């Protein structure tokens, strides 16, 4: 899917996608229909997320999911949930109801 390349395995720019009709996204000398996990789209390139983020969006530090064993809270990856939150599922901290001093899942 390279438009231009500097070797048989290294793209410099990408062609339009057969799947989406949009220009393919450039990352790590390759072309993709969508940015791979661990990256986010910035124009026509995919940029690496912060190392704590498994997936991110918009910026490298706006996490959508976290690498194990970190927990997601307010788009950040943290070691443990704050005291006024509870763990939702196994990987996300959720705020307790305003009426609660502590809460459980």
XYZ file of N, CA and C in Angstrom, residues 14 23-49 56:
87
model
N 1.694 6.812 1.688
C 0.714 5.745 1.495
C -0.291 6.084 0.397
N -7.081 8.044 2.394
C -5.644 7.788 2.340
C -5.271 6.924 3.541
N -4.411 5.976 3.323
C -3.972 5.103 4.410
C -3.085 5.890 5.367
N -2.992 5.415 6.595
C -2.265 6.103 7.647
C -0.859 5.533 7.770
N 0.101 6.408 7.956
C 1.517 6.041 7.970
C 2.001 5.847 9.405
N 2.645 4.707 9.669
C 3.249 4.451 10.978
C 4.375 3.433 10.836
N 5.521 3.756 11.400
C 6.635 2.825 11.474
C 6.996 2.248 10.104
N 7.051 3.109 9.104
C 7.414 2.753 7.726
C 6.416 1.819 7.053
N 5.166 1.794 7.541
C 4.113 0.978 6.942
C 2.837 1.793 6.821
N 1.866 1.269 6.076
C 0.580 1.940 5.859
C -0.552 1.105 6.454
N -1.519 1.781 7.086
C -2.621 1.117 7.776
C -3.951 1.792 7.440
N -5.053 0.995 7.437
C -6.395 1.569 7.309
C -6.767 2.335 8.570
N -6.420 1.783 9.729
C -6.632 2.434 11.028
C -5.331 2.304 11.821
N -5.115 3.245 12.702
C -3.892 3.184 13.514
C -3.919 1.955 14.411
N -2.788 1.271 14.545
C -2.737 0.086 15.409
C -2.856 0.472 16.888
N -3.247 -0.496 17.735
C -3.278 -0.265 19.184
C -1.927 0.294 19.620
N -1.983 1.195 20.577
C -0.757 1.813 21.062
C -0.393 3.071 20.303
N -1.257 3.473 19.345
C -1.039 4.698 18.572
C -2.366 5.443 18.427
N -2.281 6.718 18.035
C -3.477 7.507 17.719
C -3.231 8.264 16.416
N -4.308 8.652 15.755
C -4.197 9.330 14.473
C -3.968 10.821 14.660
N -2.979 11.358 13.968
C -2.697 12.784 13.923
C -2.498 13.134 12.458
N -3.567 13.599 11.821
C -3.524 13.840 10.380
C -3.476 12.512 9.650
N -2.443 12.305 8.845
C -2.318 11.045 8.098
C -1.244 10.129 8.669
N -0.793 10.436 9.890
C 0.192 9.565 10.529
C -0.361 9.028 11.847
N 0.181 7.914 12.285
C -0.140 7.342 13.589
C 1.028 7.656 14.515
N 0.697 8.157 15.699
C 1.703 8.560 16.681
C 1.594 7.641 17.891
N 2.716 7.258 18.464
C 2.719 6.348 19.614
C 2.061 6.981 20.838
N 1.284 6.154 21.549
C 0.706 6.553 22.829
C 1.800 6.543 23.893
N -5.004 5.047 23.017
C -5.184 6.465 23.336
C -5.875 7.150 22.170
